[in-house]
Amino acid sequence: MDEPAYTVVSDSETTGEEKSSSAFPEIAIGIDIGTSQCSIAIWNGSQVELLKNTRNQKMMRSYVTFKDEVPSGGVSNQLSHEHEILSGAAIFNMKRLIGRVDTDPIVHASKILPFLVQTLDIGVRPFIAALVNNVWRSTTPEEVLAIFLVELRAMAEMQLKRPIRNVVLTIPVSFSRFQLTRIERACAMAGLHVLRLMPEPTAVALLYAQQQQLTVHENMGSGSEKIALIFNMGAGYCDVALSATAGGVSQIKALAGSAIGGEDLLQNMMRHLLPDFENRFSNHGMNEIKSMGLLRVATQDAIHKLTTQTDVQIDVNLGNGSKVSKLVNREEFEEVNQKIFEKCENLIIQCLHDAKVEIDDITDVILVGGCSYIPKLRNLVMGICKKEELYNVINPLEAAVYGAALEGAVASGISDPFGNLDLLTIQVTPLGIGIRADGNNFVPIIPRNTTMPARKDLVFTTVRDNQIDALVTVYEGEGEKVEENHLLGYFKITGIPPAPKGVPEINVCMDIDASNVLRVLAGVILPGCPHPAIPVMEIRLPTVDDGHGWCAEALYRTYGSTLDLETVQKKI
Amino acid sequence: MASLSLSSSSTHFIGSKVINGSEFHSRPISVNFRPLRVSAAAATCESSTAERTRRSTYNMPRHISSPASLYEVLGIQMGATCQEIKAAYRRLARVLHPDVAAATRQNDDNTAFEFMKVHEAYETLSDPEKREVYDLSLFRQRRPVSSPFAMSSSAAAASGFSGYTRRSWETDQCW
C-alpha cells in the first residue's frame, strides 16, 4: 500500500521550534474541523484572519480521496464535481465516525455513505474502506483526519512562512474523552500539538465576549453581565451553551450536545424520497454507489433551497430505470425531521435548566453552524428563548474558528495593546465522569457542567466479605447504566486487607486540571487504622485503546460481581 | 455506616487533620513539600493566629490565603449584592484562573486550587438559597472557617495527600 501521507515530527524539529519560540512566541492557530466543512484562522497581531486555500476558499470540504497514488483532501484537491466525493473513493464525515465502536448507532447510520462502513456489533472499531480501482482500501477516521490536517498545516505554513506546531481545535460538546484522544492522535500524526480542545459553542462564546468587550470597554471587570444562549448545529452535531459574559470573562454556565445534525436531516429526507433506499444500497456495488450519490446531491440541494423557498421540485435519475420525481414543500421537510427538531428543543431546555437561567435573563441568542439557516430551527430557538430576533453580528459559519483562533492567541500568551485579547473562558465539563458501582450503575463523581479545574471524590466499599481486589471502571456520560456511557478505562485496586463487606473505605477521587487532563486517584483505609492500607493509586485517563467497549463486557462476564464496589450511603 | 466511625477514621488522614485543625503537628510536613497548597487549605481549617501570620508570609493575597469566610475568599462584605459577588468572582478569575496564570508563567497547580476555592465560594454565595443556609451556619457555628461548604477538594490537595479528603460534610457536622 501507499506510504501514508502524514508525517510524525521528529524530536529535533520540535526542540528547534521551542528555542525560537522563546524569543518570539508562537501563536497557536485555530482549526474548526466540521463534519462537512473545515476552516483555519489565526490572530495576525491585530485581529483574527481566516486563511484561504489556493482556490480562494475559506471553507474547505472535509474529505480525503484515495483515488490517486497519494491521498489528497479537500484543502488541496480540486473537485471536478460534487459527485466525486460520492464515488466511493473518498472518505468524509470522519468527525461522525471518529472514536466510535461498531455498536454505536451513529456508525450504523453511516453505513449508507458511499464508502464502506462495516460493523460486527461486538464493540470493536468499525471496518472503514474506500473503493480504489475496485479494491477496498481500509483506513481509519484518525488516518483520514491526519491526512486532512497535514494539508491544512502545509497550507498555513506556506502562507505564514513559519512552522506551525500548536493548534486549538473545536470539538462537539458530546465528544467523550476517548474521542478527544482520537483527535489528539490524528493531530500528532499530522505533527500538530493540541493546545486546547474547545467545545464549539464555547469558542463562539469567546468571540461574543470579545465583541461585548469592544462595545463596553469602560466597565472592565464589573459592568453588566450578559447571558447568551448559543445554539450550534452543523452536519454532524448539535451543541448548546449558556454563557455569562462580562469584562472579557466568558463563564460557561452549562453545555448540552448530541450527535444530531444536517446528516440526519439529509438521511431522513432521502428515506422520504426513496423509502427502500437503505436496502437498495446495502451491497455497495459501483452502480448503487453512483445512484446513491445522485440522490444525496439532489436531496442536499433541495434542503438548501427549502431554506429560502417554500417548495422545491426534485427530479433525479438514479440509473437502472429508477427515478425520483417529487415536489417537496417545507412542511414536509419539517414533518419528516420532527424528531430531530424535538431533540434540539430538548437540548436547549436541558441546557437552560442546568444553567439555572431564566429565559427572561437571556440577553442574546446566537445561532451558528450550517443548519442555522433552516427557518424551522431559527423559529424554534427564538420561540423557546422568547426573542424576536437573533444576535446578528456574527458569521454563523466562521464564528467557531474565529473563537478558536482567539483562544489560540490567548493560550499562547499573546497580549494585545488594545485589550482585544483580554479574554478568559471558564469552561465546564460537558459530560459526567464516574465509575461503575452498586451493580451495573454509573455513579458520577464529577457531574456534568462542573467548572474546570475540578476535583471531587466519593467513598465506596466492598460488596463481599474478605474482598481483597476491587475493579474501578471509569465511564463518562449521562446514562444510569454503565453500558449507556463511554468507557474511559479501568484498573484494579489490589491488596485490600481482608475485612467484612462494607468495612473498607475506598476513596475514589477525580481531578481535572487546567489543561483538561483527567486523573483518578484511589485509596483504601480500614476504620481504626492510622495509615492507608495500600499506597494511593493515581491513574491518568483515558487508558482504553481502540475498541475496548467489549473488554468491559468480557471483564464483567469473567469476574461477575467479585470485584464490585458500592457507594457508601451518606448519613443525613 | 455510623457517622462516628466515619469521622473517627477520617482523622487518620492528613487531609482531615488539616480540616480538623487540632493536630497541627502534621502540617509542617506538608508545608515543606508544597507550601502554597497549604494556604489553599486554610479555607477549610480553623487556624490559630500564629498559623495565619505564618501563612500570610506566602506571596498570596491575604484574603485568599487565610479567609475567615467565603465572603473573605471573594474579598467582599457580608452584605454584598449579587452583582458585587459576580464582579468579585470575575476579578479573581482573571488573576487566578490557570489559563491566565499559565500566560503569566505562574505555577499552574497552585492557582488551580485557588481558583477552585474561589469558584466554590462564588457558587455558594451566588445562589440565594445556598447563601442563606451558609449565612445561617456562619451565625450559628461562630466558627465560620470550618464551614461545611468550604472546599474539601482543595484541602485534600493542599495537604499534599491527594485522594483523601474528609467525608461528606453531613458527617462532619456531627462532630
XYZ file of C-alpha atoms in Angstrom:
747
model
C 0.000 0.000 0.000
C 0.998 3.605 -0.397
C 3.132 5.315 2.178
C 0.892 7.321 4.457
C 0.953 10.986 3.678
C 1.218 12.129 7.247
C 4.483 12.876 8.939
C 5.492 12.487 12.517
C 7.512 15.389 13.739
C 10.987 14.393 14.787
C 12.383 15.427 18.119
C 14.991 17.702 16.618
C 12.376 19.647 14.761
C 10.375 20.145 17.918
C 13.229 21.399 20.018
C 14.292 23.751 17.249
C 10.896 25.376 17.293
C 10.792 25.671 21.020
C 14.060 27.542 21.008
C 12.807 30.061 18.521
C 9.527 30.401 20.375
C 11.193 31.731 23.478
C 12.248 34.839 21.652
C 9.099 35.146 19.595
C 6.089 33.323 20.992
C 4.407 31.085 18.504
C 0.744 31.863 18.109
C -1.401 28.752 18.028
C -3.755 28.534 15.081
C -7.446 27.817 15.394
C -8.967 24.985 13.402
C -12.629 24.134 13.082
C -12.910 20.632 11.693
C -16.511 20.314 10.697
C -18.290 17.155 9.649
C -18.756 18.698 6.241
C -16.562 21.808 6.138
C -13.360 22.933 7.701
C -11.663 26.273 8.266
C -8.490 27.635 9.800
C -7.762 31.019 11.355
C -5.044 32.874 13.207
C -4.556 36.023 15.238
C -2.481 38.191 12.930
C -1.372 40.681 15.546
C -4.387 42.908 15.496
C -7.317 40.689 14.574
C -8.376 37.199 13.584
C -7.808 36.290 9.987
C -9.246 33.289 8.194
C -6.774 31.624 5.861
C -7.785 30.748 2.325
C -6.595 27.864 0.193
C -5.161 28.258 -3.309
C -8.671 28.282 -4.721
C -9.504 31.242 -2.510
C -11.817 29.250 -0.249
C -12.168 29.958 3.443
C -14.440 26.954 3.890
C -12.937 23.722 2.675
C -14.784 20.451 2.301
C -13.783 17.878 4.897
C -12.931 14.759 2.916
C -9.965 12.730 1.718
C -9.910 10.876 -1.551
C -7.761 7.802 -2.012
C -8.115 7.512 -5.748
C -4.606 8.714 -6.572
C -1.190 7.471 -5.545
C -1.074 9.928 -2.664
C -4.352 10.527 -0.836
C -5.500 14.100 -1.065
C -8.012 16.077 0.924
C -10.424 18.917 0.476
C -7.779 21.562 1.158
C -5.753 20.996 -1.999
C -7.887 18.730 -4.120
C -9.882 20.328 -6.892
C -13.255 18.693 -7.254
C -14.458 18.394 -10.808
C -17.914 17.791 -9.423
C -19.637 17.166 -6.134
C -20.201 13.577 -7.254
C -16.504 12.920 -6.997
C -16.781 12.865 -3.214
C -19.501 10.300 -3.582
C -17.641 7.906 -5.881
C -16.671 5.567 -3.063
C -13.005 6.574 -3.278
C -13.417 9.450 -0.844
C -13.966 9.250 2.905
C -15.910 12.023 4.576
C -17.973 12.522 7.752
C -14.924 11.366 9.701
C -15.953 13.557 12.593
C -19.079 11.451 12.951
C -17.094 8.225 12.925
C -14.012 9.051 14.965
C -13.681 7.223 18.280
C -16.859 5.184 17.874
C -17.220 1.431 18.116
C -19.336 -0.717 15.839
C -22.251 -0.954 18.250
C -22.789 2.814 18.052
C -25.991 3.882 16.261
C -24.089 6.709 14.558
C -21.776 4.148 12.973
C -24.777 2.154 11.827
C -26.338 5.233 10.293
C -23.089 5.789 8.394
C -23.487 2.513 6.516
C -25.394 4.295 3.795
C -22.441 6.508 2.954
C -20.814 5.733 -0.426
C -17.647 4.314 1.132
C -17.637 1.133 3.174
C -18.607 1.085 6.849
C -18.986 -2.436 8.178
C -19.917 -3.488 11.676
C -19.696 -6.722 13.619
C -21.646 -5.305 16.554
C -19.278 -6.520 19.232
C -17.766 -3.222 20.347
C -14.664 -3.044 18.190
C -13.797 -0.308 15.732
C -15.795 -0.491 12.507
C -14.202 -1.522 9.229
C -13.949 1.568 7.071
C -12.661 1.454 3.497
C -12.546 3.479 0.300
C -13.108 1.948 -3.115
C -9.940 2.430 -5.167
C -9.702 0.670 -8.535
C -12.318 -1.813 -7.414
C -10.373 -2.725 -4.299
C -11.443 -1.707 -0.801
C -8.599 0.196 0.803
C -9.086 0.140 4.558
C -8.461 3.229 6.642
C -9.427 4.794 9.938
C -11.069 8.102 10.813
C -7.823 9.110 12.553
C -5.804 8.492 9.413
C -8.253 10.395 7.242
C -8.280 13.306 9.674
C -4.482 13.268 9.861
C -4.124 13.410 6.077
C -6.514 16.319 6.039
C -4.670 18.109 8.849
C -1.343 17.659 7.041
C -2.804 19.564 4.110
C -4.159 22.270 6.356
C -0.834 22.579 8.098
C 1.088 22.796 4.820
C -1.295 25.455 3.584
C -0.927 27.549 6.744
C 2.858 27.163 6.832
C 3.098 28.285 3.232
C 1.084 31.414 3.913
C 2.506 32.317 7.285
C 6.048 31.378 6.255
C 6.770 29.690 9.550
C 6.361 26.222 11.002
C 3.032 25.510 12.644
C 3.006 23.365 15.701
C 0.364 24.437 18.210
C -3.328 24.306 17.446
C -6.643 24.955 19.142
C -9.304 22.672 17.737
C -13.024 22.970 18.182
C -14.922 19.824 19.118
C -18.559 18.880 19.635
C -19.907 19.089 23.172
C -20.976 15.453 23.094
C -17.482 14.104 22.367
C -16.251 11.707 25.011
C -12.732 11.899 26.361
C -11.936 8.795 24.368
C -12.943 10.624 21.195
C -10.747 13.530 22.248
C -7.768 11.186 22.432
C -8.506 10.109 18.851
C -8.491 13.737 17.747
C -5.225 14.272 19.580
C -3.768 11.212 17.922
C -4.772 12.448 14.479
C -3.106 15.768 15.280
C 0.045 14.011 16.456
C 0.132 12.038 13.210
C -0.003 15.365 11.380
C 2.792 16.806 13.543
C 0.485 19.136 15.413
C 0.355 19.716 19.119
C -3.077 20.278 20.620
C -3.006 23.266 22.925
C -6.733 23.186 23.592
C -9.768 21.260 22.511
C -12.612 23.676 22.758
C -16.294 22.795 22.588
C -17.640 24.646 19.566
C -20.235 26.823 21.308
C -17.656 27.923 23.885
C -15.452 29.177 21.040
C -18.431 31.160 19.824
C -18.974 32.407 23.378
C -15.398 33.684 23.447
C -15.936 35.632 20.253
C -19.122 37.040 21.747
C -17.205 38.023 24.887
C -14.672 39.852 22.760
C -17.377 41.689 20.858
C -19.076 42.720 24.092
C -15.738 43.830 25.467
C -15.273 46.111 22.476
C -18.675 47.703 22.845
C -18.442 48.415 26.565
C -14.809 48.948 27.218
C -15.141 51.264 30.150
C -16.743 48.767 32.520
C -13.809 46.412 32.997
C -14.280 43.613 35.472
C -17.672 44.703 36.566
C -20.319 46.081 34.302
C -23.493 44.343 33.412
C -23.388 40.649 32.886
C -24.761 39.390 29.596
C -26.276 35.964 29.286
C -26.037 34.377 25.856
C -27.581 31.193 24.584
C -25.503 29.692 21.820
C -27.014 27.090 19.550
C -24.726 25.404 17.080
C -25.803 22.798 14.571
C -23.658 21.561 11.755
C -23.735 18.469 9.603
C -22.831 16.092 12.383
C -23.511 17.574 15.772
C -25.782 19.869 17.701
C -24.445 21.834 20.678
C -25.956 24.299 23.105
C -24.140 26.511 25.566
C -25.146 29.155 28.051
C -22.547 31.711 28.884
C -22.424 34.637 31.275
C -20.165 37.343 29.919
C -18.757 40.478 31.446
C -15.442 42.239 31.304
C -13.992 39.798 28.786
C -14.660 36.808 31.018
C -16.837 34.231 29.363
C -18.154 31.948 32.040
C -19.776 28.844 30.623
C -22.779 28.005 32.776
C -23.869 24.823 31.053
C -23.358 22.745 27.934
C -25.548 20.243 26.167
C -24.934 18.348 22.976
C -25.876 15.409 20.836
C -24.738 13.722 17.647
C -27.580 15.039 15.545
C -27.106 17.282 12.580
C -27.611 18.032 8.933
C -26.582 14.495 8.033
C -29.634 13.157 9.878
C -31.915 15.687 8.213
C -30.483 14.566 4.898
C -30.892 10.874 5.570
C -34.464 11.293 6.755
C -35.226 13.236 3.616
C -33.602 10.601 1.403
C -35.700 7.946 3.130
C -38.746 10.079 2.498
C -37.970 10.366 -1.200
C -36.975 6.741 -1.692
C -38.294 4.613 1.189
C -36.308 1.471 0.380
C -33.039 3.260 -0.246
C -31.147 1.525 2.530
C -31.866 -1.922 1.056
C -31.026 -0.784 -2.413
C -27.702 0.398 -1.285
C -26.678 -2.367 1.094
C -24.274 -4.218 -1.205
C -22.144 -1.191 -2.162
C -21.763 -2.084 -5.860
C -20.463 0.519 -8.263
C -23.918 1.258 -9.626
C -25.500 1.564 -6.200
C -22.788 3.913 -5.031
C -23.390 6.047 -8.068
C -27.155 6.222 -7.748
C -26.933 6.888 -4.036
C -24.541 9.732 -4.765
C -27.021 11.214 -7.207
C -29.852 11.011 -4.687
C -27.672 12.521 -1.997
C -26.675 15.519 -4.061
C -30.246 16.135 -5.215
C -31.622 15.906 -1.679
C -28.936 18.151 -0.242
C -29.689 20.680 -2.921
C -33.384 20.566 -2.135
C -32.793 21.087 1.596
C -30.651 24.126 0.836
C -33.337 25.543 -1.407
C -36.006 24.978 1.207
C -34.284 27.467 3.497
C -35.355 30.246 1.154
C -38.263 28.777 -0.818
C -41.377 27.084 0.457
C -41.266 24.222 -2.027
C -38.850 22.581 -4.404
C -39.138 20.164 -7.338
C -36.766 17.200 -7.146
C -36.012 15.339 -10.363
C -33.225 12.834 -10.288
C -32.463 9.867 -12.480
C -30.837 7.161 -10.390
C -29.995 4.888 -13.335
C -31.273 1.349 -13.811
C -34.582 2.830 -14.827
C -35.425 4.197 -11.383
C -36.266 7.826 -10.984
C -37.295 10.147 -8.216
C -39.576 12.950 -9.230
C -41.326 14.811 -6.486
C -42.441 18.228 -5.340
C -41.440 18.696 -1.720
C -42.542 21.578 0.457
C -41.108 22.958 3.649
C -43.812 21.461 5.866
C -42.964 18.010 4.558
C -39.308 18.543 5.355
C -40.181 19.692 8.861
C -42.535 16.784 9.433
C -40.031 14.189 8.253
C -37.481 15.628 10.664
C -39.821 16.344 13.534
C -37.929 14.070 15.930
C -34.649 15.833 15.209
C -36.167 19.211 15.924
C -37.681 17.873 19.126
C -34.249 16.702 20.235
C -32.842 20.159 19.530
C -35.584 21.644 21.642
C -34.835 19.259 24.497
C -31.148 20.103 24.397
C -31.908 23.792 24.760
C -34.332 23.194 27.617
C -31.865 20.919 29.373
C -29.097 23.478 28.996
C -31.278 26.275 30.374
C -32.254 24.076 33.281
C -28.678 23.054 34.085
C -27.500 26.654 33.909
C -30.333 27.724 36.242
C -31.010 30.611 33.928
C -34.462 32.086 33.409
C -35.488 32.731 29.826
C -36.113 36.397 30.605
C -32.500 36.807 31.673
C -31.100 35.870 28.260
C -29.558 38.900 26.577
C -28.654 37.413 23.222
C -29.467 34.275 21.277
C -26.715 33.216 18.906
C -27.340 30.691 16.164
C -24.350 29.242 14.323
C -23.444 26.292 12.116
C -24.610 25.144 8.713
C -28.104 24.262 9.938
C -28.662 27.734 11.382
C -30.178 28.804 8.076
C -33.091 26.388 8.436
C -36.190 28.504 9.189
C -37.718 25.861 11.465
C -34.645 25.848 13.678
C -34.471 29.620 13.836
C -38.098 29.831 14.860
C -37.711 27.032 17.342
C -34.769 28.625 19.137
C -36.314 32.097 19.122
C -39.583 30.578 20.358
C -38.021 28.900 23.384
C -35.999 31.989 24.259
C -38.935 34.338 23.631
C -36.871 36.517 21.361
C -37.998 38.354 18.268
C -34.588 38.353 16.676
C -31.210 36.644 16.802
C -27.788 38.095 17.510
C -26.697 39.047 14.026
C -23.191 40.457 14.233
C -21.613 37.057 13.992
C -20.950 34.945 10.900
C -22.676 31.606 11.568
C -20.098 29.601 9.617
C -16.977 31.380 10.821
C -17.776 32.052 14.468
C -16.318 28.818 15.862
C -12.979 29.040 14.054
C -12.783 32.716 14.942
C -13.188 31.875 18.620
C -10.639 29.060 18.339
C -8.087 31.500 16.895
C -8.769 33.928 19.742
C -8.233 31.150 22.256
C -5.084 30.165 20.366
C -3.673 33.650 20.825
C -4.751 33.928 24.460
C -3.416 30.469 25.347
C -0.128 31.266 23.608
C 0.315 34.167 25.982
C -0.112 36.862 23.351
C -1.351 40.203 24.574
C -2.864 42.984 22.606
C -2.160 46.650 23.352
C -5.817 47.489 22.745
C -7.047 44.814 25.124
C -8.634 42.749 22.381
C -7.121 39.608 23.856
C -8.054 40.437 27.435
C -10.214 37.355 27.443
C -10.834 34.338 29.583
C -13.109 31.349 29.179
C -14.180 29.449 32.260
C -15.114 26.014 30.966
C -17.329 23.289 32.380
C -17.308 19.528 31.938
C -19.730 18.600 29.158
C -20.330 15.072 30.472
C -20.398 13.452 33.883
C -17.485 11.242 34.878
C -17.861 8.409 37.331
C -17.377 4.741 38.000
C -19.373 1.529 37.945
C -20.839 0.677 41.349
C -23.996 -0.663 43.012
C -24.333 -3.366 40.398
C -24.360 -2.076 36.883
C -24.990 1.544 37.764
C -22.999 4.537 36.675
C -22.154 6.646 39.730
C -20.936 10.102 38.668
C -18.122 11.571 40.735
C -17.703 14.760 38.724
C -21.183 15.684 37.471
C -21.657 17.332 34.099
C -21.393 21.114 33.976
C -18.846 21.233 36.775
C -16.497 24.192 36.439
C -12.947 23.218 35.497
C -10.411 22.748 37.002
C -12.264 20.422 39.341
C -11.619 17.833 41.987
C -14.287 15.656 43.578
C -14.352 12.402 45.437
C -16.727 9.731 46.683
C -16.352 6.859 49.112
C -17.119 3.307 48.075
C -16.832 -0.007 49.842
C -16.592 -3.724 49.154
C -19.588 -5.960 48.437
C -18.168 -9.238 49.776
C -16.524 -10.385 52.967
C -12.758 -10.541 52.676
C -12.803 -8.970 49.236
C -9.185 -8.140 48.527
C -9.485 -6.771 44.994
C -11.808 -4.179 43.516
C -12.257 -3.091 39.932
C -12.574 0.617 39.252
C -14.177 1.080 35.844
C -14.344 4.686 34.744
C -17.118 5.881 32.462
C -18.182 9.186 31.022
C -21.704 10.129 30.103
C -25.220 10.678 31.379
C -26.748 7.194 31.305
C -27.869 5.497 34.518
C -26.445 2.156 33.455
C -22.767 1.845 32.627
C -23.376 0.453 29.160
C -25.090 3.698 28.156
C -21.854 5.588 28.802
C -18.397 5.789 27.268
C -15.779 3.546 28.820
C -12.624 5.523 29.620
C -10.582 2.858 31.353
C -10.317 0.517 34.285
C -7.833 -0.542 36.896
C -7.766 -2.907 39.819
C -7.226 -1.962 43.450
C -5.342 -4.887 44.931
C -4.286 -5.753 48.426
C -7.335 -4.559 50.311
C -6.919 -6.028 53.822
C -9.447 -8.812 54.461
C -12.466 -7.379 56.264
C -16.210 -7.872 56.405
C -18.029 -6.374 53.449
C -18.805 -2.709 53.743
C -15.944 -2.001 56.125
C -13.019 -0.912 53.901
C -13.403 2.660 52.774
C -12.356 3.042 49.177
C -11.990 6.667 48.271
C -12.130 7.423 44.562
C -11.092 10.951 43.708
C -11.248 12.522 40.255
C -9.221 15.503 39.235
C -9.429 17.530 36.050
C -6.626 20.033 35.776
C -6.453 23.261 33.839
C -5.411 21.509 30.645
C -8.403 19.172 30.916
C -6.315 16.171 31.934
C -8.312 13.660 33.944
C -6.685 11.710 36.741
C -8.300 9.174 39.011
C -6.929 8.515 42.478
C -7.947 5.603 44.627
C -7.044 4.835 48.205
C -8.171 2.338 50.826
C -8.449 2.660 54.575
C -9.818 0.496 57.304
C -11.580 2.215 60.181
C -9.291 2.485 63.160
C -6.148 2.140 61.107
C -3.743 5.039 61.281
C -2.428 4.641 57.740
C -3.865 3.966 54.330
C -3.978 0.224 53.811
C -2.279 0.401 50.420
C -0.429 3.131 48.559
C -2.714 5.563 46.771
C -3.085 4.736 43.091
C -3.067 7.592 40.646
C -4.008 6.936 37.035
C -4.272 9.239 34.109
C -7.272 8.554 31.909
C -8.450 7.583 29.361
C -6.441 4.397 29.239
C -8.542 2.451 26.775
C -7.356 1.965 23.256
C -9.451 1.244 20.208
C -12.436 -0.982 20.531
C -12.277 -1.723 24.199
C -16.022 -1.482 24.517
C -16.170 -5.241 24.537
C -13.430 -5.538 27.161
C -15.681 -4.247 29.894
C -18.242 -6.817 28.943
C -15.618 -9.554 28.991
C -14.409 -8.350 32.380
C -17.837 -8.498 33.952
C -18.501 -11.867 32.380
C -15.249 -13.260 33.740
C -15.339 -11.809 37.214
C -19.045 -11.439 37.863
C -19.551 -9.274 40.913
C -16.431 -10.499 42.738
C -14.600 -7.214 42.184
C -17.610 -4.944 42.613
C -17.946 -1.763 44.602
C -20.860 0.001 46.156
C -21.377 3.537 47.300
C -21.289 4.344 50.971
C -24.656 5.748 51.967
C -24.485 9.304 53.112
C -25.735 9.926 56.602
C -28.338 12.586 56.703
C -22.297 3.208 58.478
C -22.271 5.186 61.657
C -21.102 8.701 61.305
C -18.986 8.314 64.347
C -16.839 5.604 62.895
C -16.580 7.559 59.686
C -15.303 10.686 61.246
C -13.000 8.942 63.625
C -11.437 7.018 60.831
C -11.102 10.045 58.693
C -8.953 11.761 61.242
C -6.277 9.344 60.243
C -5.883 11.217 57.037
C -3.577 14.075 56.844
C -6.237 15.853 54.850
C -8.673 15.552 57.655
C -6.152 16.769 60.125
C -5.871 19.947 58.223
C -9.585 20.348 58.272
C -9.844 19.347 61.852
C -7.258 21.915 62.688
C -6.497 20.360 66.019
C -3.382 18.443 65.118
C -1.013 20.999 63.838
C 1.998 18.772 64.083
C 1.019 17.157 60.828
C 1.120 20.397 58.961
C 4.714 21.387 58.717
C 5.340 18.168 56.846
C 3.110 19.183 54.021
C 4.243 22.763 54.278
C 7.719 21.712 53.485
C 6.641 19.954 50.383
C 4.044 22.245 48.987
C 3.914 25.478 50.889
C 1.480 27.281 48.640
C -1.026 24.483 48.670
C -1.294 24.694 52.377
C -2.542 28.172 52.098
C -5.335 26.803 49.989
C -6.217 24.502 52.800
C -6.643 27.450 55.052
C -10.059 27.897 53.538
C -11.242 24.866 55.327
C -9.446 24.986 58.591
C -9.845 26.984 61.659
C -6.441 28.394 62.177
C -4.749 29.978 65.068
C -3.366 33.463 64.840
C 0.114 32.083 64.705
C -0.825 29.916 61.813
C -2.266 32.846 59.954
C 0.712 35.007 60.444
C 2.969 32.302 59.238
C 0.900 31.624 56.208
C 0.416 35.210 55.271
C 4.098 35.384 54.574
C 3.433 33.497 51.390
C 3.010 35.619 48.357
C -0.716 35.431 48.156
C -3.399 37.978 48.852
C -4.259 37.653 52.464
C -7.960 37.230 51.953
C -7.277 34.157 49.866
C -4.569 32.599 51.920
C -6.398 32.709 55.235
C -10.015 33.618 54.802
C -12.418 33.723 57.682
C -15.429 33.120 55.464
C -16.467 32.611 51.886
C -17.017 36.362 51.748
C -13.417 36.880 52.568
C -12.396 34.383 49.894
C -14.023 36.697 47.396
C -12.844 39.796 49.222
C -16.309 41.236 49.739
C -18.559 42.377 52.574
C -21.129 40.075 54.083
C -23.933 42.220 52.760
C -22.588 42.242 49.218
C -25.096 42.301 46.404
C -25.325 39.577 43.818
C -23.689 41.920 41.326
C -20.760 42.543 43.624
C -20.313 38.823 44.158
C -20.193 38.172 40.437
C -17.827 41.055 39.813
C -15.519 39.884 42.574
C -15.554 36.366 41.180
C -14.626 37.573 37.718
C -11.928 39.835 39.067
C -10.336 36.937 40.923
C -10.797 34.591 37.975
C -8.808 36.998 35.849
C -5.894 36.544 38.203
C -6.222 33.007 39.476
C -7.635 31.020 36.575
C -4.916 28.617 35.396
C -5.229 29.894 31.824
C -4.253 33.357 32.975
C -1.660 32.048 35.372
C -0.087 29.980 32.595
C 0.270 33.063 30.465
C 1.956 34.977 33.239
C 4.121 31.922 33.975
C 2.939 31.287 37.461
C 2.638 27.830 38.854
C -0.440 26.153 37.423
C -1.155 23.837 40.288
C -1.411 26.418 42.981
C -3.609 28.817 41.142
C -5.840 25.942 40.058
C -6.655 25.208 43.682
C -7.028 28.860 44.495
C -9.408 29.209 41.606
C -11.409 26.159 42.663
C -11.789 27.675 46.093
C -12.904 30.991 44.716
C -15.343 29.229 42.442
C -16.800 27.244 45.305
C -17.283 30.405 47.327
C -18.928 32.021 44.334
C -21.199 29.034 43.769
C -22.471 29.155 47.311
C -22.855 32.903 47.565
C -24.369 33.481 44.132
C -27.167 31.025 44.841
C -29.641 32.797 47.150
C -30.752 29.560 48.818
C -27.264 28.249 49.435
C -26.194 31.653 50.621
C -28.973 31.780 53.154
C -28.037 28.380 54.551
C -24.405 29.404 54.627
C -25.120 32.691 56.363
C -27.092 30.823 58.991
C -24.281 28.369 59.542
C -21.849 31.267 59.892
C -24.039 32.770 62.532
C -24.740 29.561 64.420
C -21.362 27.981 64.483
C -19.334 31.065 65.255
C -16.507 29.165 63.748
C -17.021 30.150 60.183
C -13.800 28.787 58.803
C -14.822 25.208 59.304
C -17.892 25.825 57.253
C -19.288 22.691 55.733
C -19.271 24.352 52.344
C -15.611 25.092 52.376
C -13.765 23.257 49.771
C -12.941 19.704 50.634
C -11.017 19.067 47.455
C -8.556 21.853 47.838
C -7.988 20.748 51.366
C -7.050 17.311 50.191
C -4.752 18.661 47.577
C -3.343 21.190 49.930
C -2.407 18.568 52.394
C -0.298 17.054 49.704
C -2.108 13.831 50.202
C -4.203 13.575 47.143
C -7.139 11.282 47.066
C -8.080 11.617 50.657
C -10.403 14.181 51.973
C -12.791 14.266 54.781
C -16.116 12.536 54.433
C -19.164 14.293 53.193
C -19.963 17.401 55.110
C -23.016 15.926 56.747
C -20.867 13.642 58.819
C -18.525 16.467 59.632
C -21.349 18.360 61.164
C -21.887 15.597 63.666
C -18.612 16.430 65.347
